[in-house]
Each structure stands twice: as C-alpha cells, then as structure tokens.
Short mmCIF file of C-alpha atoms and ligand atoms in Angstrom, two decimals:
data_model
loop_
_atom_site.label_atom_id
_atom_site.label_comp_id
_atom_site.label_asym_id
_atom_site.label_seq_id
_atom_site.Cartn_x
_atom_site.Cartn_y
_atom_site.Cartn_z
CA UNK K 28 -100.44 62.20 -116.36
CA UNK K 29 -96.85 63.25 -116.44
CA UNK K 30 -94.89 64.18 -119.51
CA UNK K 31 -91.60 62.56 -120.43
CA UNK K 32 -89.57 65.52 -119.12
CA UNK K 33 -91.36 65.29 -115.74
CA UNK K 34 -90.40 61.64 -115.45
CA UNK K 35 -86.82 62.55 -116.33
CA UNK K 36 -86.75 65.30 -113.67
CA UNK K 37 -88.19 62.98 -111.04
CA UNK K 38 -85.59 60.34 -111.81
CA UNK K 39 -82.70 62.79 -111.64
CA UNK K 40 -83.91 64.20 -108.32
CA UNK K 41 -83.87 60.75 -106.70
CA UNK K 42 -80.35 59.95 -107.80
CA UNK K 43 -77.30 59.99 -105.58
CA UNK K 44 -74.76 62.73 -105.93
CA UNK K 45 -72.23 60.45 -107.63
CA UNK K 46 -74.77 59.31 -110.19
CA UNK K 47 -75.66 62.91 -110.98
CA UNK K 48 -72.07 63.71 -111.78
CA UNK K 49 -71.91 61.19 -114.60
CA UNK K 50 -75.27 62.20 -116.01
CA UNK K 51 -73.83 65.74 -115.93
CA UNK K 52 -70.83 64.64 -117.96
CA UNK K 53 -73.19 63.17 -120.53
CA UNK K 54 -75.07 66.48 -120.64
CA UNK K 55 -71.87 68.30 -121.57
CA UNK K 56 -71.43 65.83 -124.39
CA UNK K 57 -74.84 66.61 -125.81
CA UNK K 58 -74.72 70.36 -125.38
CA UNK K 59 -71.32 71.31 -126.64
CA UNK K 60 -69.11 70.93 -129.64
CA UNK K 61 -66.18 68.50 -129.56
CA UNK K 62 -63.61 71.26 -128.99
CA UNK K 63 -65.46 72.60 -125.94
CA UNK K 64 -65.80 69.10 -124.52
CA UNK K 65 -62.07 68.47 -124.57
CA UNK K 66 -61.42 71.90 -123.05
CA UNK K 67 -63.95 71.42 -120.25
CA UNK K 68 -62.47 68.07 -119.31
CA UNK K 69 -58.99 69.50 -119.43
CA UNK K 70 -59.95 72.33 -117.07
CA UNK K 71 -61.79 69.94 -114.71
CA UNK K 72 -58.79 67.66 -114.58
CA UNK K 73 -56.43 70.58 -113.93
CA UNK K 74 -58.62 71.82 -111.12
CA UNK K 75 -58.72 68.38 -109.49
CA UNK K 76 -54.94 67.94 -109.67
CA UNK K 77 -54.37 71.42 -108.25
CA UNK K 78 -56.78 70.87 -105.35
CA UNK K 79 -55.05 67.57 -104.60
CA UNK K 80 -51.59 69.17 -104.71
CA UNK K 81 -52.69 72.01 -102.43
CA UNK K 82 -54.14 69.57 -99.89
CA UNK K 83 -51.01 67.42 -99.92
CA UNK K 84 -48.62 70.19 -98.97
CA UNK K 85 -48.62 71.10 -95.33
CA UNK K 86 -46.70 74.30 -94.83
CA UNK K 87 -45.89 73.68 -91.18
CA UNK K 88 -42.81 71.67 -90.27
CA UNK K 89 -44.33 69.36 -87.66
CA UNK K 90 -42.99 66.37 -85.82
CA UNK K 91 -44.40 63.35 -87.64
CA UNK K 92 -44.38 59.67 -86.81
CA UNK K 93 -42.57 57.79 -89.56
CA UNK K 94 -42.77 54.36 -87.95
CA UNK K 95 -46.51 53.85 -88.38
CA UNK K 96 -48.79 51.09 -87.18
CA UNK K 97 -52.17 51.17 -88.86
CA UNK K 98 -55.31 49.08 -88.49
CA UNK K 99 -57.94 49.45 -91.20
CA UNK K 100 -61.45 48.54 -90.03
CA UNK K 101 -63.81 47.64 -92.88
CA UNK K 102 -67.55 47.68 -92.28
CA UNK K 103 -68.93 44.47 -93.82
CA UNK K 104 -72.54 45.18 -92.87
CA UNK K 105 -75.52 44.74 -95.17
CA UNK K 106 -75.15 48.28 -96.59
CA UNK K 107 -71.92 47.27 -98.33
CA UNK K 108 -73.86 44.66 -100.30
CA UNK K 109 -76.95 46.74 -101.10
CA UNK K 110 -75.39 50.07 -102.06
CA UNK K 111 -74.06 50.54 -105.58
CA UNK K 112 -71.13 52.72 -106.61
CA UNK K 113 -69.61 53.65 -109.93
CA UNK K 114 -66.11 52.58 -110.80
CA UNK K 115 -64.69 54.73 -113.56
CA UNK K 116 -61.37 54.20 -115.24
CA UNK K 117 -59.25 57.29 -115.73
CA UNK K 118 -60.39 58.36 -119.18
CA UNK K 119 -58.95 61.86 -118.97
CA UNK K 120 -56.32 61.22 -121.61
CA UNK K 121 -58.93 59.97 -124.03
CA UNK K 122 -61.09 63.04 -123.45
CA UNK K 123 -58.18 65.30 -124.26
CA UNK K 124 -56.60 63.53 -127.16
CA UNK K 125 -59.72 62.62 -129.06
CA UNK K 126 -63.11 63.49 -127.75
CA UNK K 127 -65.60 63.06 -130.54
CA UNK K 128 -69.14 62.15 -129.59
CA UNK K 129 -68.66 58.71 -131.08
CA UNK K 130 -65.53 58.03 -129.00
CA UNK K 131 -67.30 59.20 -125.84
CA UNK K 132 -70.18 56.79 -126.53
CA UNK K 133 -67.68 54.02 -127.16
CA UNK K 134 -66.08 54.64 -123.76
CA UNK K 135 -69.51 54.55 -122.08
CA UNK K 136 -70.51 51.36 -123.90
CA UNK K 137 -67.22 49.57 -123.43
CA UNK K 138 -68.08 49.09 -119.75
CA UNK K 139 -65.34 51.38 -118.46
CA UNK K 140 -68.00 53.22 -116.44
CA UNK K 141 -69.82 50.57 -114.50
CA UNK K 142 -71.92 50.22 -111.40
CA UNK K 143 -70.65 47.71 -108.83
CA UNK K 144 -71.52 46.64 -105.30
CA UNK K 145 -69.92 48.95 -102.73
CA UNK K 146 -67.92 46.08 -101.23
CA UNK K 147 -66.26 45.48 -104.62
CA UNK K 148 -65.41 49.15 -105.00
CA UNK K 149 -63.97 49.34 -101.47
CA UNK K 150 -61.98 46.12 -101.98
CA UNK K 151 -60.42 47.52 -105.16
CA UNK K 152 -59.58 50.91 -103.63
CA UNK K 153 -58.21 49.26 -100.50
CA UNK K 154 -55.69 47.29 -102.56
CA UNK K 155 -54.54 50.51 -104.23
CA UNK K 156 -54.35 52.27 -100.86
CA UNK K 157 -52.23 49.55 -99.26
CA UNK K 158 -49.76 49.60 -102.17
CA UNK K 159 -49.54 53.40 -101.93
CA UNK K 160 -49.21 53.28 -98.12
CA UNK K 161 -46.30 50.84 -98.19
CA UNK K 162 -44.68 52.91 -100.93
CA UNK K 163 -44.98 56.17 -98.97
CA UNK K 164 -44.20 54.66 -95.55
CA UNK K 165 -41.71 51.83 -95.89
CA UNK K 166 -41.37 51.67 -92.10
CA UNK K 167 -45.01 50.77 -91.47
CA UNK K 168 -47.13 47.83 -90.36
CA UNK K 169 -50.71 47.41 -91.59
CA UNK K 170 -53.44 45.12 -90.34
CA UNK K 171 -57.05 44.80 -91.51
CA UNK K 172 -60.14 44.02 -89.41
CA UNK K 173 -63.63 43.36 -90.73
CA UNK K 174 -66.85 43.73 -88.78
CA UNK K 175 -70.22 42.11 -89.53
CA UNK K 176 -73.14 40.57 -87.59
CA UNK K 177 -72.11 42.40 -84.42
CA UNK K 178 -68.65 40.81 -84.32
CA UNK K 179 -65.17 41.75 -85.47
CA UNK K 180 -62.35 39.58 -86.81
CA UNK K 181 -58.85 39.98 -88.19
CA UNK K 182 -58.52 39.61 -91.94
CA UNK K 183 -54.79 39.96 -91.32
CA UNK K 184 -52.82 40.98 -88.22
CA UNK K 185 -50.50 43.99 -88.47
CA UNK K 186 -47.52 43.14 -90.65
CA UNK K 187 -45.08 44.60 -93.12
CA UNK K 188 -45.57 42.18 -96.00
CA UNK K 189 -47.61 44.01 -98.65
CA UNK K 190 -47.83 40.95 -100.90
CA UNK K 191 -49.19 38.71 -98.14
CA UNK K 192 -51.73 41.34 -97.05
CA UNK K 193 -52.94 41.90 -100.62
CA UNK K 194 -53.41 38.15 -101.09
CA UNK K 195 -55.36 37.77 -97.84
CA UNK K 196 -57.62 40.70 -98.74
CA UNK K 197 -58.36 39.30 -102.21
CA UNK K 198 -59.25 35.91 -100.73
CA UNK K 199 -61.45 37.48 -98.06
CA UNK K 200 -63.47 39.73 -100.37
CA UNK K 201 -63.91 36.94 -102.92
CA UNK K 202 -65.37 34.53 -100.39
CA UNK K 203 -67.29 36.67 -97.87
CA UNK K 204 -70.67 38.29 -98.45
CA UNK K 205 -71.47 41.34 -96.26
CA UNK K 206 -74.41 40.75 -93.92
CA UNK K 207 -75.96 41.91 -90.66
CA UNK K 208 -74.87 44.98 -88.74
CA UNK K 209 -71.29 46.06 -87.99
CA UNK K 210 -70.02 46.70 -84.46
CA UNK K 211 -67.95 49.83 -83.95
CA UNK K 212 -67.09 48.92 -80.35
CA UNK K 213 -65.95 45.35 -81.00
CA UNK K 214 -63.77 46.33 -83.95
CA UNK K 215 -62.19 49.24 -82.06
CA UNK K 216 -61.44 46.99 -79.08
CA UNK K 217 -59.78 44.41 -81.30
CA UNK K 218 -57.60 46.99 -83.07
CA UNK K 219 -56.69 48.82 -79.84
CA UNK K 220 -55.73 45.59 -78.07
CA UNK K 221 -53.41 44.57 -80.87
CA UNK K 222 -51.86 48.03 -81.24
CA UNK K 223 -51.09 48.45 -77.56
CA UNK K 224 -49.70 44.92 -77.25
CA UNK K 225 -47.52 44.85 -80.37
CA UNK K 226 -46.61 48.39 -81.45
CA UNK K 227 -43.48 49.89 -79.87
CA UNK K 228 -43.78 53.06 -77.79
CA UNK K 229 -42.22 55.36 -80.36
CA UNK K 230 -44.55 54.22 -83.17
CA UNK K 231 -47.47 56.29 -84.39
CA UNK K 232 -50.59 54.19 -83.72
CA UNK K 233 -53.53 54.76 -86.04
CA UNK K 234 -56.93 53.31 -86.87
CA UNK K 235 -58.76 54.06 -90.12
CA UNK K 236 -62.40 53.01 -90.28
CA UNK K 237 -64.34 52.69 -93.54
CA UNK K 238 -67.98 52.80 -92.47
CA UNK K 239 -70.96 52.39 -94.76
CA UNK K 240 -73.93 51.52 -92.56
CA UNK K 241 -76.14 54.58 -92.04
CA UNK K 242 -76.59 55.66 -88.40
CA UNK K 243 -76.44 52.15 -86.90
CA UNK K 244 -74.03 50.06 -84.87
CA UNK K 245 -74.48 46.86 -82.89
CA UNK K 246 -72.43 47.18 -79.68
CA UNK K 247 -72.35 44.98 -76.57
CA UNK K 248 -71.52 47.74 -74.04
CA UNK K 249 -70.76 51.39 -73.42
CA UNK K 250 -68.90 52.65 -76.49
CA UNK K 251 -67.82 55.85 -74.73
CA UNK K 252 -65.71 53.81 -72.29
CA UNK K 253 -63.97 52.16 -75.26
CA UNK K 254 -63.35 55.58 -76.79
CA UNK K 255 -61.83 56.85 -73.54
CA UNK K 256 -59.48 53.86 -73.35
CA UNK K 257 -58.42 54.44 -76.99
CA UNK K 258 -57.66 58.04 -76.14
CA UNK K 259 -55.60 56.95 -73.13
CA UNK K 260 -53.58 54.62 -75.34
CA UNK K 261 -52.78 57.55 -77.69
CA UNK K 262 -54.28 55.94 -80.77
CA UNK K 263 -55.44 58.27 -83.55
CA UNK K 264 -58.75 57.24 -85.14
CA UNK K 265 -59.99 58.50 -88.50
CA UNK K 266 -63.21 57.62 -90.29
CA UNK K 267 -64.41 57.61 -93.88
CA UNK K 268 -68.21 57.40 -93.59
CA UNK K 269 -70.43 56.77 -96.61
CA UNK K 270 -73.70 56.87 -94.74
CA UNK K 271 -73.56 60.47 -93.50
CA UNK K 272 -72.05 61.78 -90.29
CA UNK K 273 -72.66 59.80 -87.09
CA UNK K 274 -72.35 61.35 -83.63
CA UNK K 275 -70.31 58.51 -82.09
CA UNK K 276 -67.84 58.49 -84.96
CA UNK K 277 -67.51 62.28 -84.94
CA UNK K 278 -66.86 62.15 -81.19
CA UNK K 279 -64.30 59.35 -81.66
CA UNK K 280 -62.33 61.30 -84.28
CA UNK K 281 -62.44 64.57 -82.35
CA UNK K 282 -61.16 63.14 -79.03
CA UNK K 283 -58.38 61.18 -80.73
CA UNK K 284 -57.29 64.01 -83.11
CA UNK K 285 -58.33 62.07 -86.20
CA UNK K 286 -60.24 63.14 -89.30
CA UNK K 287 -63.83 62.39 -90.28
CA UNK K 288 -64.61 62.59 -93.98
CA UNK K 289 -67.79 61.85 -95.91
CA UNK K 290 -66.91 61.22 -99.57
CA UNK K 291 -69.09 62.84 -102.24
CA UNK K 292 -68.52 60.18 -104.90
CA UNK K 293 -66.11 57.43 -105.92
CA UNK K 294 -63.25 59.67 -107.17
CA UNK K 295 -63.57 61.72 -103.98
CA UNK K 296 -63.43 58.52 -101.89
CA UNK K 297 -60.26 57.55 -103.75
CA UNK K 298 -58.61 60.94 -103.08
CA UNK K 299 -59.68 60.99 -99.43
CA UNK K 300 -58.45 57.44 -98.85
CA UNK K 301 -55.09 58.15 -100.47
CA UNK K 302 -54.65 61.26 -98.33
CA UNK K 303 -54.37 58.97 -95.29
CA UNK K 304 -51.13 57.54 -96.67
CA UNK K 305 -49.24 60.70 -95.69
CA UNK K 306 -47.91 60.73 -92.11
CA UNK K 307 -49.99 62.65 -89.61
CA UNK K 308 -48.51 64.99 -86.98
CA UNK K 309 -47.47 63.09 -83.84
CA UNK K 310 -49.90 62.86 -80.95
CA UNK K 311 -49.36 65.21 -77.99
CA UNK K 312 -47.73 62.47 -75.96
CA UNK K 313 -45.28 61.60 -78.75
CA UNK K 314 -44.41 65.30 -79.04
CA UNK K 315 -43.29 65.25 -75.41
CA UNK K 316 -41.36 61.98 -75.19
CA UNK K 317 -37.68 62.31 -75.95
CA UNK K 318 -36.60 60.67 -79.21
CA UNK K 319 -34.93 57.32 -78.75
CA UNK K 320 -32.42 55.61 -80.97
CA UNK K 321 -33.72 52.69 -83.03
CA UNK K 322 -31.27 50.09 -84.25
CA UNK K 323 -31.55 49.38 -87.96
CA UNK K 324 -29.58 47.04 -90.16
CA UNK K 325 -28.74 47.49 -93.84
CA UNK K 326 -28.66 43.93 -95.23
CA UNK K 327 -26.53 42.85 -98.17
CA UNK K 328 -28.25 41.48 -101.28
CA UNK K 329 -27.58 37.90 -102.26
CA UNK K 330 -27.33 37.03 -105.98
CA UNK K 331 -30.58 35.68 -107.48
CA UNK K 332 -28.77 32.60 -108.79
CA UNK K 333 -28.09 31.38 -105.22
CA UNK K 334 -30.94 29.49 -103.57
CA UNK K 335 -31.13 29.17 -99.81
CA UNK K 336 -33.54 28.79 -96.90
CA UNK K 337 -35.36 32.02 -95.92
CA UNK K 338 -36.53 32.94 -92.44
CA UNK K 339 -39.74 34.70 -93.57
CA UNK K 340 -41.46 31.96 -95.61
CA UNK K 341 -39.42 29.04 -94.23
CA UNK K 342 -38.84 27.84 -97.80
CA UNK K 343 -35.92 27.58 -100.20
CA UNK K 344 -36.00 30.75 -102.32
CA UNK K 345 -33.60 32.48 -104.76
CA UNK K 346 -31.69 35.68 -103.84
CA UNK K 347 -32.81 37.58 -100.72
CA UNK K 348 -31.22 39.85 -98.13
CA UNK K 349 -28.85 38.78 -95.35
CA UNK K 350 -29.27 40.20 -91.82
CA UNK K 351 -25.95 41.87 -90.88
CA UNK K 352 -26.21 40.70 -87.25
CA UNK K 353 -27.36 37.06 -87.38
CA UNK K 354 -26.94 36.21 -91.11
CA UNK K 355 -30.48 34.86 -91.56
CA UNK K 356 -32.08 35.46 -94.95
CA UNK K 357 -35.23 37.48 -95.81
CA UNK K 358 -37.04 37.77 -99.15
CA UNK K 359 -38.33 41.34 -98.82
CA UNK K 360 -37.25 44.63 -97.33
CA UNK K 361 -38.16 46.27 -95.06
CA UNK K 362 -38.80 43.56 -92.50
CA UNK K 363 -37.97 42.74 -88.92
CA UNK K 364 -35.45 39.97 -88.28
CA UNK K 365 -37.28 37.08 -86.61
CA UNK K 366 -34.08 35.81 -85.01
CA UNK K 367 -32.44 38.94 -83.58
CA UNK K 368 -35.33 41.51 -83.87
CA UNK K 369 -33.22 43.94 -85.88
CA UNK K 370 -35.19 46.20 -88.23
CA UNK K 371 -33.89 45.54 -91.75
CA UNK K 372 -34.20 48.42 -94.22
CA UNK K 373 -32.51 49.76 -97.32
CA UNK K 374 -31.29 53.35 -97.54
CA UNK K 375 -33.87 54.36 -100.21
CA UNK K 376 -36.59 53.32 -97.73
CA UNK K 377 -35.24 55.69 -95.12
CA UNK K 378 -34.85 58.46 -97.69
CA UNK K 379 -38.46 58.01 -98.84
CA UNK K 380 -39.77 58.28 -95.28
CA UNK K 381 -37.54 61.26 -94.63
CA UNK K 382 -39.07 63.47 -97.35
CA UNK K 383 -42.34 63.70 -95.39
CA UNK K 384 -40.51 65.87 -92.86
CA UNK K 385 -39.43 68.40 -95.48
CA UNK K 386 -42.19 68.76 -98.07
CA UNK K 387 -41.58 70.81 -101.23
CA UNK K 388 -43.05 74.30 -100.90
CA UNK K 389 -46.41 74.86 -102.54
CA UNK K 390 -46.04 76.30 -106.05
CA UNK K 391 -47.62 79.72 -106.52
CA UNK K 392 -50.28 80.33 -109.15
CA UNK K 393 -48.98 83.26 -111.21
CA UNK K 394 -52.46 84.60 -112.06
CA UNK K 395 -51.27 86.43 -115.14
CA UNK K 396 -54.05 88.51 -116.70
CA UNK K 397 -55.56 87.14 -119.89
CA UNK K 398 -54.51 88.93 -123.05
CA UNK K 399 -57.47 90.62 -124.78
CA UNK K 400 -57.34 88.21 -127.73
CA UNK K 401 -57.49 85.20 -125.41
CA UNK K 402 -60.67 86.30 -123.70
CA UNK K 403 -62.45 85.93 -127.04
CA UNK K 404 -60.65 82.89 -128.30
CA UNK K 405 -59.81 80.31 -125.64
CA UNK K 406 -59.96 77.63 -128.26
CA UNK K 407 -56.80 78.77 -130.01
CA UNK K 408 -54.80 78.39 -126.81
CA UNK K 409 -55.24 74.64 -126.55
CA UNK K 410 -54.16 73.97 -130.11
CA UNK K 411 -51.01 71.85 -130.16
CA UNK K 412 -48.48 73.60 -132.33
CA UNK K 413 -45.85 72.09 -134.56
CA UNK K 414 -42.25 72.71 -133.37
CA UNK K 415 -41.10 76.16 -134.42
CA UNK K 416 -44.62 77.39 -135.20
CA UNK K 417 -45.60 80.61 -133.42
CA UNK K 418 -48.67 80.68 -131.20
CA UNK K 419 -51.34 83.12 -132.42
CA UNK K 420 -51.34 84.86 -129.03
CA UNK K 421 -47.99 85.75 -127.51
CA UNK K 422 -47.52 86.19 -123.75
CA UNK K 423 -45.46 89.01 -122.24
CA UNK K 424 -41.85 88.43 -123.28
CA UNK K 425 -40.53 88.03 -119.71
CA UNK K 426 -42.77 85.01 -118.96
CA UNK K 427 -41.43 81.56 -119.94
CA UNK K 428 -43.72 79.65 -122.30
CA UNK K 429 -42.36 76.19 -121.52
CA UNK K 430 -42.68 74.05 -118.41
CA UNK K 431 -39.30 73.66 -116.68
CA UNK K 432 -40.14 70.05 -115.78
CA UNK K 433 -41.35 68.43 -119.00
CA UNK K 434 -40.25 71.11 -121.50
CA UNK K 435 -43.75 71.09 -122.98
CA UNK K 436 -45.50 74.27 -124.03
CA UNK K 437 -47.66 75.52 -121.14
CA UNK K 438 -51.07 74.76 -122.55
CA UNK K 439 -54.61 76.08 -122.20
CA UNK K 440 -54.00 79.69 -121.24
CA UNK K 441 -51.06 81.82 -120.22
CA UNK K 442 -52.36 82.29 -116.71
CA UNK K 443 -52.58 78.52 -115.96
CA UNK K 444 -49.04 78.12 -114.70
CA UNK K 445 -47.40 77.49 -111.36
CA UNK K 446 -44.11 78.88 -110.11
CA UNK K 447 -41.72 77.57 -107.48
CA UNK K 448 -41.31 80.36 -104.87
CA UNK K 449 -37.63 79.50 -104.37
CA UNK K 450 -36.16 79.05 -107.86
CA UNK K 451 -38.85 81.04 -109.78
CA UNK K 452 -39.18 78.33 -112.45
CA UNK K 453 -42.58 77.76 -114.09
CA UNK K 454 -44.30 74.37 -114.13
CA UNK K 455 -47.41 72.85 -115.63
CA UNK K 456 -49.99 71.26 -113.29
CA UNK K 457 -48.91 67.72 -114.19
CA UNK K 458 -45.29 68.41 -113.29
CA UNK K 459 -46.37 70.19 -110.10
CA UNK K 460 -48.41 67.10 -109.17
CA UNK K 461 -45.43 64.84 -109.91
CA UNK K 462 -43.01 67.03 -107.91
CA UNK K 463 -45.27 67.17 -104.84
CA UNK K 464 -46.65 63.64 -105.03
CA UNK K 465 -43.72 61.48 -106.12
CA UNK K 466 -40.42 63.27 -106.64
CA UNK K 467 -40.39 65.39 -103.44
CA UNK K 468 -37.67 67.67 -104.86
CA UNK K 469 -38.04 70.72 -107.07
CA UNK K 470 -35.90 70.15 -110.21
CA UNK K 471 -35.33 73.92 -110.49
CA UNK K 472 -34.00 74.23 -106.93
CA UNK K 473 -31.86 71.09 -107.30
CA UNK K 474 -30.23 72.56 -110.40
CA UNK K 475 -29.05 75.46 -108.23
ZN1 ZN L 19 -39.04 34.31 -97.59
ZN1 ZN L 20 -31.01 39.09 -87.54
ZN1 ZN L 21 -44.55 70.07 -117.17
ZN1 ZN L 22 -37.75 75.31 -107.07
#
C-alpha cells in the first residue's frame, strides 16, 4: 500500500519537463511569502530576458542574406493530435505588481494556464512567428507545407502577403485533424522544388521544419539522396524537433549548415522559433558570388478616399501604392509588381532589413559587488520608492541609479545593471531587450 506522498512522487516522476515547471511554480507559491514570490519571478524574468538578448546579438559582422525565401514544414502526424502542451499567457506583470496567494490562484483558475493539443499550440505560435518574420524581414517570401499520411501538400505557396498567409493557416488548422505518419522526404522534395524554381539566385533559401513525431518517418525512397540534392541547391535546413533528436534530421541540418533544436517546454519553443526570424549568415556559395544590383521601386501612396482597381486582389479598393514604372496599383508593401516585375518597397522596409548587418553591441553586465546591507536585506531593494525619497541602501556615488532608457530607478539590486560599452550609459534589462530586439540603436550612442 502506498502513502499519499508516494503517489504524489510517482505522478511527478512521470510528468513531462514542461509540466514539472508549472508544478514547480506552484511549489514556490506554497513555500514562500508573497514578497519572496514576486522577487523570484522578477529574477526569473530578468534572467530569461538577458539570455534572450545575449543569444540575439552576434558579435561577428557576417554577410547575411536579407532577401529570404523560407518554407515552413509542419508535421501533421498523429503525435500532433495526441500530445498535450501548456499555453501560458505572459503573467509576469501580474506576478510583480501584485502577487498574493489569492491572485495567483485566480490566475490559475481563470484558465490562463491551460493544456491544449500540440497542433493548436503550434498553430498559435506559427501565426506569431510569421508576423514577427515579416516585421523583421520585409524583403522575404514565406510558404507553408504540411505533411501527414506519408504525403506532403502546400498550405500556401511562398508569397509576401502576411495577411493572406495568416488567413490560409487559420483555415487549414481549423479544418484539418492530424493523422497518420509524416514524410520528411516528400515534404523536403516539395519545398526544394519550389525554392529552386521560384527563388532568385541571390536570395537566401531556407527550410524550417517543425517535427513532432518521435523517431519515425514514412518515406518512399532514399532520403539521403534527397538531402544531397538539397545541399547541392544551397538550401539551409533547420529543425525544431519535439520528439527528441533523430539521426536523419541531425544529418540534414549538419550538411546544410542549419540548426537543430529540441525545445524544453512551450516558452522555450516560442523563443527558439522566434530566433529563426533573424537572418542567418549566407551559405558558402552566396559568400563567393559577387553581389548583383537589384532594381527596387519606391511607390507613391494614393489617398484613401480614392478608389481604384488593384493588381494584387483584382478588386476595387481604396488607397494603395502606385508602381513608379508601370503605374499599376498594389494594396500592400512590400510586393512584387505583377506587370513589370519590379520589387516595390518603402524606405523604412529597407532600413529595417539593414539593421541586421550592424547589430547593437552587447551590453556589459557591470557586476558591481553587493553592499553589505544588501546581502542581508534583498527585500528592501525592490521596494518602489516615492519620488524624492532616499533608498535605504545607497550605491557608490559614481554609479548612476537611473536607467538611461526609461529613466526608472534601477530596481532589484545595484549589481543588476547593463552598460553600453561605447557610450558607458547604464540600462535596465527591459530597455536592453528593447534596444537589441526592436530599436536597433543605442539611445546613449545616438545622443553623442
Ligand atoms: Zn489589392
Ligand atoms: Zn510595375
Ligand atoms: Zn530602462
Ligand atoms: Zn551606447
């Protein structure tokens, strides 16, 4: 006969890693006082942001492909239907601002932490990824392929219309139920055929596979031949594999200079997926070929009150952008003119792609030693002070106490601060994340 604690232990041991994390969070809630809870969550959040920022900054100035063609292959095998994942809303702010036990229970009960089928989780994250990808790489084309029952099909061919792609994906995931086994070979063939036929020579050709089925694929022929032909076509393949590492996928990523990641849990999957939105270094062949000039047009905007026939939807729509060469109208930028094949962009699009070539330098952690009082009383350092009120513990006088970005007091502890190596200004982790992830300029350096 087993006691209640034995049953509890047995249950915990059988859980997946991502389930354990949330039971762990609940444990913190039970074991600690409210103050400690908010502090622990604050530190965890800081650590996550800092890891993310560090990963995002590549110190080397490499040649990168800014005109990107990407095919996403989604495994729609049985495993996507059977496996369950947790979708958690970002409750960090709530944990910090008010973190009483009652509030925590309310968050848990309100359904903000819920278990869903893996296909639902992937569908949701994919929508976020595509929005982020188009935002980071305005000069890109994305297509999506699904694979189930040993076959592969296009959900949408490579295109530059984010709205259209999002709509197609929503329709697909609402109507299709994952079943059977996926086929790595068939889906790779389909993506490679489309990329080599449609993508221009100078474009960076990429495939990203989201694979959930553990150690199984249903292929009609020799997959190693397909891999070799993908390598010859200079296509970079990366894989996010839920079901543990597979030899064929590892081999595929290593010969094509891609990445193979196995996410630990849902937030990790989100971070890993988003990391693929940053341009990768060009393939060896693209490093060698001499750069060629690409013609681009900067269309003029037509007033929204004027309605006319557009070339993209073939409908009468308000406003739009006029191609400077053939005067046909398009609803969205960037797009490619269907009449004269001119690439139509706006200057902010080019500027946004350009920043990937010159990333902001990584901010340095100052690692100031803790003052003796702080070592005993961390709690006092996260107290929000009224304006003008003096903090109980004062840092050395030569260290700024406010973040240069948001002008907020640098919270938690005096040693949790980051400094720009060029302008020597101090920043909080949130501002550092914003500077490296969205702004792409250091406000201190820009000020001169
Ligand atoms: Zn249109
Ligand atoms: Zn045109
Ligand atoms: Zn700040
Ligand atoms: Zn700076």
